[in-house]
Short mmCIF file of C-alpha atoms in Angstrom, two decimals:
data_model
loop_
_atom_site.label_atom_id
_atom_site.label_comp_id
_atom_site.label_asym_id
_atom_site.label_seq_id
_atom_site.Cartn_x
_atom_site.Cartn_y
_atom_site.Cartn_z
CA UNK Y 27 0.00 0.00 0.00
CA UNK Y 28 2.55 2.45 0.95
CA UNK Y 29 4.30 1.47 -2.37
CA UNK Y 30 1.15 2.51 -4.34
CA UNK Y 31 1.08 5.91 -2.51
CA UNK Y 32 4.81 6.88 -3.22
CA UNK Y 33 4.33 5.85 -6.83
CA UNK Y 34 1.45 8.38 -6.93
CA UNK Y 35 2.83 11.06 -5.23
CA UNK Y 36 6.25 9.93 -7.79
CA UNK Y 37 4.35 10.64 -10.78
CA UNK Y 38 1.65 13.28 -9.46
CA UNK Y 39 3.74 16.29 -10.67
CA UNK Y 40 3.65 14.92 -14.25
CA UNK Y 41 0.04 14.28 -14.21
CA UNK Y 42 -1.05 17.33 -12.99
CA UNK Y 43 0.90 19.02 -15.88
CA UNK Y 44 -0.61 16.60 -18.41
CA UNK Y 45 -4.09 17.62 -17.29
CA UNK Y 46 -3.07 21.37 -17.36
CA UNK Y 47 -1.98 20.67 -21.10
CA UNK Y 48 -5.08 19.02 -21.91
CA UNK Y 49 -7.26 21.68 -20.68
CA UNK Y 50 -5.59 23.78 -22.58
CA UNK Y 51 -6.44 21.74 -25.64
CA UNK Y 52 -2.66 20.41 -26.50
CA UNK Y 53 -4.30 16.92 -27.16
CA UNK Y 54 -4.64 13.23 -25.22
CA UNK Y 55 -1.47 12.29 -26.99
CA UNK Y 56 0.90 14.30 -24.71
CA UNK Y 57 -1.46 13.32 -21.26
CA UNK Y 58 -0.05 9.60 -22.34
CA UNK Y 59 3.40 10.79 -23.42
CA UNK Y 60 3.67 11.95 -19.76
CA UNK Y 61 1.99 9.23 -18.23
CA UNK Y 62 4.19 6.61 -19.76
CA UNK Y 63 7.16 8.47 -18.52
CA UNK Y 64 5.96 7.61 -14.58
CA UNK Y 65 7.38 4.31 -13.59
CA UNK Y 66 6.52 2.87 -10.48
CA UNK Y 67 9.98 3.73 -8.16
CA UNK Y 68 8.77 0.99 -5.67
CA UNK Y 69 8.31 -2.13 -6.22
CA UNK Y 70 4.35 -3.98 -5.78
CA UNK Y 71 3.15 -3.70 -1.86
CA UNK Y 72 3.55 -7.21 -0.21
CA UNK Y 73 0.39 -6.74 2.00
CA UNK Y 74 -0.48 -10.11 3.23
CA UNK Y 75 2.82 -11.67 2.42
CA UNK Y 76 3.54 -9.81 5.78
CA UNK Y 77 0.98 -11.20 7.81
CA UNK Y 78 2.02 -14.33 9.71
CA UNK Y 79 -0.27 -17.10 11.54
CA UNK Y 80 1.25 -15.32 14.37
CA UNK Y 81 -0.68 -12.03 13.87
CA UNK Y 82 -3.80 -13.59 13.33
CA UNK Y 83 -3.30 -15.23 16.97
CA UNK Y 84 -2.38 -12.09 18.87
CA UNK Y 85 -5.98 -10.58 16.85
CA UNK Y 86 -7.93 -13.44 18.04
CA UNK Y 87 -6.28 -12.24 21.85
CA UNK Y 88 -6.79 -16.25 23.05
CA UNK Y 89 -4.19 -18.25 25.41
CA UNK Y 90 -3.61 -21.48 24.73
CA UNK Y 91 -5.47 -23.22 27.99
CA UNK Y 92 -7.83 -26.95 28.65
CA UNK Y 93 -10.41 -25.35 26.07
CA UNK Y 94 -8.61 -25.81 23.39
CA UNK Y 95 -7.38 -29.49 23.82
CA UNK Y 96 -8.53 -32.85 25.10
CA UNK Y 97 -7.01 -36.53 25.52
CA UNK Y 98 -7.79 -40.00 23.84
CA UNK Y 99 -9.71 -41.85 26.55
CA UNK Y 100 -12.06 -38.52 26.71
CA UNK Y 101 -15.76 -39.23 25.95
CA UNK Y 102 -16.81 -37.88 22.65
CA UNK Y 103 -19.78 -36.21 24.74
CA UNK Y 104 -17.45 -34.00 26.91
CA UNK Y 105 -15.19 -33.51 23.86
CA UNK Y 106 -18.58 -31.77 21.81
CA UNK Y 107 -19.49 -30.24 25.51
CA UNK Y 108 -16.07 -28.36 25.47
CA UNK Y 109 -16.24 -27.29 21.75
CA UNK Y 110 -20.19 -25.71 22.19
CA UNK Y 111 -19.07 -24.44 25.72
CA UNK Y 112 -15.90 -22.53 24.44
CA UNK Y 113 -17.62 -21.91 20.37
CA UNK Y 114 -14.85 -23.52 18.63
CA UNK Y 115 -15.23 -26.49 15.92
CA UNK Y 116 -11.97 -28.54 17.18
CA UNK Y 117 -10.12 -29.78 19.87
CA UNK Y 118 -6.32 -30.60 19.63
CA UNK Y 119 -6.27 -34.16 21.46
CA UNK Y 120 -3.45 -34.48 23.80
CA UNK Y 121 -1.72 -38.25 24.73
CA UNK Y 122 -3.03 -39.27 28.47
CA UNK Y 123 -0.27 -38.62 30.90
CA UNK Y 124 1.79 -36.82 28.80
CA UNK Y 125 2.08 -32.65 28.85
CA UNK Y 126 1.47 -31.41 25.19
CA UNK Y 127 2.25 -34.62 23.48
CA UNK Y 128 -0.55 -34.58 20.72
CA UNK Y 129 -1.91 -37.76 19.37
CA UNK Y 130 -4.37 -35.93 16.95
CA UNK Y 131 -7.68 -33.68 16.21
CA UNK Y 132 -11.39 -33.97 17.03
CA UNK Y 133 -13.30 -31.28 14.59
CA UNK Y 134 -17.54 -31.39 14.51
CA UNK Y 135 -17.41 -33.00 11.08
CA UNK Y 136 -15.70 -36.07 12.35
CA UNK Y 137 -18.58 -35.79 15.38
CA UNK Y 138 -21.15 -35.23 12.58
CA UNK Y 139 -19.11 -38.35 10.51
CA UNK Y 140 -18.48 -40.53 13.19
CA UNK Y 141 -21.12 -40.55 15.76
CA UNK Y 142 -24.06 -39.32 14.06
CA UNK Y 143 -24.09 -40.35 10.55
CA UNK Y 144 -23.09 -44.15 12.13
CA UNK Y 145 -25.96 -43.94 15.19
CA UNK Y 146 -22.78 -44.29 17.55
CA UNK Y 147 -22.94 -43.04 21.11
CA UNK Y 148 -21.17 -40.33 22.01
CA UNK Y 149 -21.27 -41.13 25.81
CA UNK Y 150 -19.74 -44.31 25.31
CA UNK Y 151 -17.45 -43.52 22.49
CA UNK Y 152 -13.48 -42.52 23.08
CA UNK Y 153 -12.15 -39.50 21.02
CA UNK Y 154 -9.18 -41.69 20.12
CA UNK Y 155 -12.10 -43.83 18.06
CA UNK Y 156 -12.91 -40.58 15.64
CA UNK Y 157 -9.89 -38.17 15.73
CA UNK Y 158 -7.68 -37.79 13.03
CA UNK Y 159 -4.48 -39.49 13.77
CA UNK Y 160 -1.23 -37.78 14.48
CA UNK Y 161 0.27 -38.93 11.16
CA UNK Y 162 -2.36 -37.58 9.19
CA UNK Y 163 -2.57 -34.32 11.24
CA UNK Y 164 -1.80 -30.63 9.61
CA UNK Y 165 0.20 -28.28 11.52
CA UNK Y 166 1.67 -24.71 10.96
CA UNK Y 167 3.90 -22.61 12.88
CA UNK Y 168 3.68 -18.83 14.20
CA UNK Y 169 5.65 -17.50 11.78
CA UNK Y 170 4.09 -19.38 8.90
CA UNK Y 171 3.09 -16.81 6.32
CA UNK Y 172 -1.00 -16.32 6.23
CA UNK Y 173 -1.24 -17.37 2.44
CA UNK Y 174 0.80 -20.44 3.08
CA UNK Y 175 -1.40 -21.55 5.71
CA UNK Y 176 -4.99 -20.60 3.31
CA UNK Y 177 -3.25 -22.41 0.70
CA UNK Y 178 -2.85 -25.19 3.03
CA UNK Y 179 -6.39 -25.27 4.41
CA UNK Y 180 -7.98 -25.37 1.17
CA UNK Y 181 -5.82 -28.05 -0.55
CA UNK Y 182 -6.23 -30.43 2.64
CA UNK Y 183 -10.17 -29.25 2.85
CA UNK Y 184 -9.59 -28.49 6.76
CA UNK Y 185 -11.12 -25.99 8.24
CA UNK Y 186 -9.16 -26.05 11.68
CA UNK Y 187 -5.09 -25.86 12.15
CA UNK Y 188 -3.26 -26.38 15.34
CA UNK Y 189 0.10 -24.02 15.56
CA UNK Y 190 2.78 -25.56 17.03
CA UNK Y 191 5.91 -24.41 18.23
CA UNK Y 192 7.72 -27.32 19.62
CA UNK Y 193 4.11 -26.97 21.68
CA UNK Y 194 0.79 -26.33 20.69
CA UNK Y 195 0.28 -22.38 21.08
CA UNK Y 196 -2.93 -21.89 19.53
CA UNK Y 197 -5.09 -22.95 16.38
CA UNK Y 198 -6.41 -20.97 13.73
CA UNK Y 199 -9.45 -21.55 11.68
CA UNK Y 200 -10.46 -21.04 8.11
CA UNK Y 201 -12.55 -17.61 9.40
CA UNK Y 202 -9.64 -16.57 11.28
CA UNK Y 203 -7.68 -16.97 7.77
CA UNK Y 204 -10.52 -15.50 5.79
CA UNK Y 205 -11.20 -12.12 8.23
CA UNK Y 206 -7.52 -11.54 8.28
CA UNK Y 207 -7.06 -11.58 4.94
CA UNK Y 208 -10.43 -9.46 4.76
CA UNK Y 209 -9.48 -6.83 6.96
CA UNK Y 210 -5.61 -6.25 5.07
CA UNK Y 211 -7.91 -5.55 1.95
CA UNK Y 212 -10.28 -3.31 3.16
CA UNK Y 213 -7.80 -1.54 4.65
CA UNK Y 214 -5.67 -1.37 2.06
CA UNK Y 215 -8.55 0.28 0.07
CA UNK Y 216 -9.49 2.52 2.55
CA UNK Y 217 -5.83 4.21 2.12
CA UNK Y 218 -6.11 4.37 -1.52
CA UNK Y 219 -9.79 6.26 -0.78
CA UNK Y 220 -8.01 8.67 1.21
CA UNK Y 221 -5.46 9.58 -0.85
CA UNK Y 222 -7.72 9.75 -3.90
CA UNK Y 223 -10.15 11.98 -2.00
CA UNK Y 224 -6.85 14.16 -0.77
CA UNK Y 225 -6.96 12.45 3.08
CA UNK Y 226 -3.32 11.79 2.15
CA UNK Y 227 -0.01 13.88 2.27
#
């Protein structure tokens, strides 16, 4: 964004005298000989190639905490109990006995897979019966670019992502993902508005 605005200001001089020539009826040909004489001295803004899973955690202003996990030999009901309790759509599930040793992920479609669609009880049923196993689990780290980890979501068709570093820190959904990028956007065109309308110097 800031790239964009130094180009503009770069080339504004030159414009300005284009459109004074023009009014004074010295043709369209010259406004373009001008124009094409402003390069871009910057190069493209990165935007969201800045934005790291990272940032989206410190927006979402959680702490990792018993919320966000459970262990294998947990019911599936208190499992679902925690997720509706705390409005989240996965748990990362944790090894019994051991302190952040993660054996997998419980999300509501493998509650909605597992348990419902199969008339299975979820009082009776273990989360290490549905979760998705350790070796099939997708992780990213804090510092994983925001783009990277969309990409990731969508080719996998997850919609929850646990964040490890060396120890589960957080998780970030595919709304997180989606309002971040959301947000840079709008607030990347909001600057441009304001220096269009003259906001800007």
């Amino acid at each position: 964004m800031q790239g964009i605005v130094r180009a503009v200001r770069s080339c504004q001089g030159i414009l300005k005298a284009a459109a004074l020539e023009h009014s004074h009826g010295r043709g369209i040909a010259r406004i373009e000989k001008l124009s094409s004489s402003c390069k871009w001295r910057s190069p493209a803004p990165k935007g969201l190639e800045n934005i790291t899973v990272q940032d989206v955690l410190m927006n979402k202003s959680e702490e990792t905490g018993p919320w966000l996990w459970c262990h294998t030999d947990d019911t599936v009901i208190d499992a679902v109990k925690n997720m509706a309790k705390n409005n989240i759509g996965s748990l990362v599930v944790l090894k019994p006995g051991e302190q952040q040793s993660i054996a997998g992920i419980i999300t509501e479609r493998d509650y909605l897979r597992k348990i419902v669609a199969q008339d299975r009880s979820p009082i009776y049923t273990r989360v290490r019966e549905i979760m998705t196993n350790e070796n099939k689990l997708i992780t990213v780290t804090s510092d994983t670019n925001i783009l990277q980890a969309m990409q990731l979501m969508t080719e996998n068709q997850i919609r929850h992502v646990p964040v490890i570093d060396g120890k589960l820190v957080g998780m970030i959904s595919i709304k997180d993902v989606v309002r971040a990028v959301v947000e840079q956007q709008s607030g990347e065109l909001k600057q441009l508005n304001q220096y269009i309308r003259g906001d800007y110097y």
